[in-house]
Short mmCIF file of C-alpha atoms in Angstrom, two decimals:
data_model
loop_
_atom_site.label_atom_id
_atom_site.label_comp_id
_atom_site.label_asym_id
_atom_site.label_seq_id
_atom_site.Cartn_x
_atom_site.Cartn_y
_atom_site.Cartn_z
CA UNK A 1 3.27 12.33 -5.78
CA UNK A 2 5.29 15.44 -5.96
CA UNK A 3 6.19 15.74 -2.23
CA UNK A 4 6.37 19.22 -0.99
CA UNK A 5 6.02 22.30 -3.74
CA UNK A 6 6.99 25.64 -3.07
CA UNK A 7 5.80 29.09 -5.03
CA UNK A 8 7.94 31.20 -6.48
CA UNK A 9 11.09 29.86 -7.25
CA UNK A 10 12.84 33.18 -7.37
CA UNK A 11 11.46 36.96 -6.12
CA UNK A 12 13.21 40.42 -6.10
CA UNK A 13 11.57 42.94 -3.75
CA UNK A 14 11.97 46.14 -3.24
CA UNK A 15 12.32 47.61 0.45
CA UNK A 16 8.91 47.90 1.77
CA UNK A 17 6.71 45.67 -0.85
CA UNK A 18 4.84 42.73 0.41
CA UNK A 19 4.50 38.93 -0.92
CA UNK A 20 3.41 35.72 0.10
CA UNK A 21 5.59 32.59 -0.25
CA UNK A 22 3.13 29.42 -0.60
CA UNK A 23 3.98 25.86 0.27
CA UNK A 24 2.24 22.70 -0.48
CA UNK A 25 2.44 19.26 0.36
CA UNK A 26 0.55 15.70 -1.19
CA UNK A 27 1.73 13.66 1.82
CA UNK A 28 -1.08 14.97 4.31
CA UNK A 29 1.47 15.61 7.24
CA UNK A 30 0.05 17.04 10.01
CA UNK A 31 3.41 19.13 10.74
CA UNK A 32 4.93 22.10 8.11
CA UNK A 33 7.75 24.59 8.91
CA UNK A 34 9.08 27.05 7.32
CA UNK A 35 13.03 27.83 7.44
CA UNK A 36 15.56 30.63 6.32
CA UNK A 37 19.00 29.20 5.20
CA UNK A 38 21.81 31.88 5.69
CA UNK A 39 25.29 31.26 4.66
CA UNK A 40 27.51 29.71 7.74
CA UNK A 41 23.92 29.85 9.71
CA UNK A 42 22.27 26.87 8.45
CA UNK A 43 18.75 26.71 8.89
CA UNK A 44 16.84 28.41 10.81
CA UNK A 45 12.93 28.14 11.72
CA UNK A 46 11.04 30.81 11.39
CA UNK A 47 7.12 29.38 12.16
CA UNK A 48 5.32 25.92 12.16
CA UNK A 49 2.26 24.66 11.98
CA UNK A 50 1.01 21.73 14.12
CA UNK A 51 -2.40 21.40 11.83
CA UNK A 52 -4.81 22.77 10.07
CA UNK A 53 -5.56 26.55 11.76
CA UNK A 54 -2.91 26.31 14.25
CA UNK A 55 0.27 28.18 14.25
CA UNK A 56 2.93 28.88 15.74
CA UNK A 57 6.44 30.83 16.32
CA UNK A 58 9.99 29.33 15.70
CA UNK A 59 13.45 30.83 16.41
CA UNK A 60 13.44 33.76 13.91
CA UNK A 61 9.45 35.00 13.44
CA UNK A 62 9.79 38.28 13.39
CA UNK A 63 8.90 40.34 10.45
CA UNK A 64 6.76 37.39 8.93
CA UNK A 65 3.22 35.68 9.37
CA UNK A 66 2.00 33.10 8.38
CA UNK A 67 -1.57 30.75 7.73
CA UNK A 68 -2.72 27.75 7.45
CA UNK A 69 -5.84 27.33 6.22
CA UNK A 70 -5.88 23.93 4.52
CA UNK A 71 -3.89 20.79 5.65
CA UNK A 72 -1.82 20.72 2.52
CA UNK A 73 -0.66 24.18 2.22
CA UNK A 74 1.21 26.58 4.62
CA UNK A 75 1.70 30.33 4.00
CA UNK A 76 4.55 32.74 4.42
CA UNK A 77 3.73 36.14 4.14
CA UNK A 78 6.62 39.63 4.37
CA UNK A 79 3.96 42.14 5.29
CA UNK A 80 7.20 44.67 4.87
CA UNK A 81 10.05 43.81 2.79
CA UNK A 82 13.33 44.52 4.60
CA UNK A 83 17.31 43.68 2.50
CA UNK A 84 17.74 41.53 6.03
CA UNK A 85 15.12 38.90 4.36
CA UNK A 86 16.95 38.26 1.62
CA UNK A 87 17.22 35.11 2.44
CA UNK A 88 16.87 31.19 0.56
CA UNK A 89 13.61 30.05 2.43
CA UNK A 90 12.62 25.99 2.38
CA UNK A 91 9.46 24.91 3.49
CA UNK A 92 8.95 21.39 4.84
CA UNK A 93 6.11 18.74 6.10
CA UNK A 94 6.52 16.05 8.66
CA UNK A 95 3.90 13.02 10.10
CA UNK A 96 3.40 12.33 13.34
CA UNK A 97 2.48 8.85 12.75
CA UNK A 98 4.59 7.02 15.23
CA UNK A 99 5.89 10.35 17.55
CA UNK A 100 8.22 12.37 17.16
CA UNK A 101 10.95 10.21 15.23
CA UNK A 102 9.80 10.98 11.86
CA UNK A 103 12.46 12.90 8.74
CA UNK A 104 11.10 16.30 7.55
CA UNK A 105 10.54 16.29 3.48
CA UNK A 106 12.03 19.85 2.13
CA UNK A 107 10.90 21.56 -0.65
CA UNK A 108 13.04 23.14 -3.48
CA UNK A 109 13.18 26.11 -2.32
CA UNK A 110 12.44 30.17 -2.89
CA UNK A 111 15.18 32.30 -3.58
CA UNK A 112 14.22 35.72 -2.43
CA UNK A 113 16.35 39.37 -2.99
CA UNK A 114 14.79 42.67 -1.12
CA UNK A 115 16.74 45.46 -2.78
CA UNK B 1 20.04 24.76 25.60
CA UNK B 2 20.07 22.34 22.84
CA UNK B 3 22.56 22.57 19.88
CA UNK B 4 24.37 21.30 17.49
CA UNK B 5 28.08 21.94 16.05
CA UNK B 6 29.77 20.99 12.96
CA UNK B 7 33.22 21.87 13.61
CA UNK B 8 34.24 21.73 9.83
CA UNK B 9 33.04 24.15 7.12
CA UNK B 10 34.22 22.14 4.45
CA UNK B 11 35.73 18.63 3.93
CA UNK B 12 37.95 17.64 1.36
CA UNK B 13 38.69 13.76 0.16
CA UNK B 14 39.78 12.27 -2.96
CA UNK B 15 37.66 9.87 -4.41
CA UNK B 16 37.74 6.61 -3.66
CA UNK B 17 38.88 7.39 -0.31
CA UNK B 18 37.16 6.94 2.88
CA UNK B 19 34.86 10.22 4.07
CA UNK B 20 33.80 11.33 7.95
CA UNK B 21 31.82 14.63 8.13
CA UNK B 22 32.02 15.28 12.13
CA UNK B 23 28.92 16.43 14.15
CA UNK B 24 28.28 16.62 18.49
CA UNK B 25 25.04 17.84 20.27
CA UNK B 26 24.01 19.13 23.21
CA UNK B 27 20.21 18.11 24.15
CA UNK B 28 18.59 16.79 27.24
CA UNK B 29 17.50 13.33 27.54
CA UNK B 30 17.57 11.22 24.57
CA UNK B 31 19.13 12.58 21.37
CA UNK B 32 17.00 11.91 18.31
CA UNK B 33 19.88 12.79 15.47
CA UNK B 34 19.55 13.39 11.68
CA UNK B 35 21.65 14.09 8.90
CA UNK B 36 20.53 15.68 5.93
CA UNK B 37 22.15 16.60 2.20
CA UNK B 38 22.20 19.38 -0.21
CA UNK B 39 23.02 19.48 -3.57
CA UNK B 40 23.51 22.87 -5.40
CA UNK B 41 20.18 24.36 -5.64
CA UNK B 42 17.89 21.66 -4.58
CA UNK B 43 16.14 21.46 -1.08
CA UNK B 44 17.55 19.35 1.53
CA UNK B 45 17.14 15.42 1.47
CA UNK B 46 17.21 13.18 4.42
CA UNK B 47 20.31 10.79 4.37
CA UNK B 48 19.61 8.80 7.44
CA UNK B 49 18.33 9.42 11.51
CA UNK B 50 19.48 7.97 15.09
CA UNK B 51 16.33 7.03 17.35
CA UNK B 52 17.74 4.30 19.20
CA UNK B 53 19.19 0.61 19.18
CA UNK B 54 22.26 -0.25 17.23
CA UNK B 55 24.76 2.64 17.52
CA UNK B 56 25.88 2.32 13.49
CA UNK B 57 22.90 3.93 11.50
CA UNK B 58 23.10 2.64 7.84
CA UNK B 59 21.23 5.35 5.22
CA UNK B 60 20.89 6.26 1.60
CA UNK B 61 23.67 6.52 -1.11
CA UNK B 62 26.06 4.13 1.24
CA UNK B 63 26.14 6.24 4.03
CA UNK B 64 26.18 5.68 7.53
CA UNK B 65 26.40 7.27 10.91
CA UNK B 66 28.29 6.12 14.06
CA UNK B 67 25.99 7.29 17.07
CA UNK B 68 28.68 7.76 20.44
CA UNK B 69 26.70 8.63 23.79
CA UNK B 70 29.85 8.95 25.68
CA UNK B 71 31.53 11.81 23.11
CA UNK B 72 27.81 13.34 22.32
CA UNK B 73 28.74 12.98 18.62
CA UNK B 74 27.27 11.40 15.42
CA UNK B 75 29.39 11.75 12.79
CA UNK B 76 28.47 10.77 8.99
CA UNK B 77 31.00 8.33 7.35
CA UNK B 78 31.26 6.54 4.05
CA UNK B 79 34.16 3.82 3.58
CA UNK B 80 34.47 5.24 -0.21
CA UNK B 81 33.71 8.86 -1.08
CA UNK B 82 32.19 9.62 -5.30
CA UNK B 83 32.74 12.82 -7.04
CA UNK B 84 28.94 13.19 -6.74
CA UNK B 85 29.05 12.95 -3.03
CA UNK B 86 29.89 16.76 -3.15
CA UNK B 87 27.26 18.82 -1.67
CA UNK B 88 26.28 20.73 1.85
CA UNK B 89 25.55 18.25 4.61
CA UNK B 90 23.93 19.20 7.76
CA UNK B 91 23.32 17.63 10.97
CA UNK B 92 20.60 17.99 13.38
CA UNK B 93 18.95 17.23 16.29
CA UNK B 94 15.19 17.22 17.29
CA UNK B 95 14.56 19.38 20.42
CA UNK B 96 13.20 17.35 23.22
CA UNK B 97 9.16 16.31 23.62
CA UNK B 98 8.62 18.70 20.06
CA UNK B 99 8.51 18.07 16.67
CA UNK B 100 11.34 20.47 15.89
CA UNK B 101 15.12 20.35 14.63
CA UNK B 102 18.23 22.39 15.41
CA UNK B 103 20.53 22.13 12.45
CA UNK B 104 24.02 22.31 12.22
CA UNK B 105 25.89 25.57 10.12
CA UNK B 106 26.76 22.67 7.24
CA UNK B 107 29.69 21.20 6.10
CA UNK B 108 30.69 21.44 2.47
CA UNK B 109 32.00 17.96 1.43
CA UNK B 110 34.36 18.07 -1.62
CA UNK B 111 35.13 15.49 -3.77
CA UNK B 112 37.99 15.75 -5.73
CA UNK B 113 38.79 13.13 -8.72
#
């Protein structure tokens, strides 16, 4: 059971490129986020996902997209590379099982660098 | 609007001694409160989480959380704090009727031997 996986650990871009961050999960939670941590701005969400082919827009969305296409993974894509991105981004999963009382599980996290 | 505020950016307690990271909210109707903990380079790992019931929350690694309606706070403690106690905590608070949580900035506990 690895819990939630996330792809690449560590990315330099250059102003302009585009990547995709990908996050999976072997729990099969229904919920996934994806967050930007900032220093002395903690974390901040960027989407979610509620299930499979639904999205949806958190506190900071702009600039990114994202998919998800199977249950178990949930897709982060910089269509334009801006330095404001450089960011550490975490991906997490959630179950509903129960309501709304449940922890998030965190991945390990991407470090990425737009020069 | 809901928040959350951790009034200190970092913590410092020799070990041994007794720890309290300090964290209020602000959220309509009932507060569902976590606290979460970062070591250097890792993702973040849940520590322990206020629903309801019995206002002292007991979690992982001896921790434990002191839930106070009347102060809107839910500060982490630990009667005896461990060098390897030293990492970012943060505290948050799931916004109302969604699955979603507003964290805290972080507080950097340090242990010191």
């Amino acid at each position: 059971n690895a819990g939630v996986t996330q792809t690449p650990k560590f990315r330099v871009l250059k102003t302009g490129q585009s990547m995709t961050l990908l996050c999976a999960q072997d729990m099969n939670h229904e919920y996934m986020y994806w967050y930007r941590q900032d220093p002395g701005m903690g974390l901040r969400l960027i989407h979610y996902s509620v299930g499979e082919g639904t999205t949806a827009k958190g506190e900071v969305p702009d600039g990114y997209n994202v998919s998800r296409l199977k249950k178990q993974n949930f897709l982060l894509g910089l269509e334009s590379a801006a330095p404001s991105q450089t960011s550490v981004y975490f991906c997490a999963s959630s179950s509903t099982s129960g309501g709304f009382y449940n922890e998030q599980f965190f991945g390990p996290g991407t470090r990425l660098t737009v020069l | 609007a809901q928040s959350v505020a951790q009034p200190e950016d970092q913590v410092n307690v020799a070990e041994g001694n007794p720890l309290t990271v300090k964290c209020t909210y602000s959220v309509s109707g009932n507060p569902y409160l976590f606290w979460y903990v970062q070591y250097p380079n890792r993702g973040l790992q849940f520590l322990l989480k206020y629903i309801t019931g019995d206002n002292l929350v007991k979690g992982s690694y001896g921790f434990e959380a002191e839930f106070n309606k009347s102060q809107t706070s839910f500060h982490l403690k630990k009667p005896s704090a461990l060098v390897s106690d030293s990492a970012l905590y943060f505290c948050a608070v799931r916004q109302p009727y969604t699955d979603k949580l507003i964290f805290g900035t972080g507080t950097r506990l340090q242990v010191f031997p």
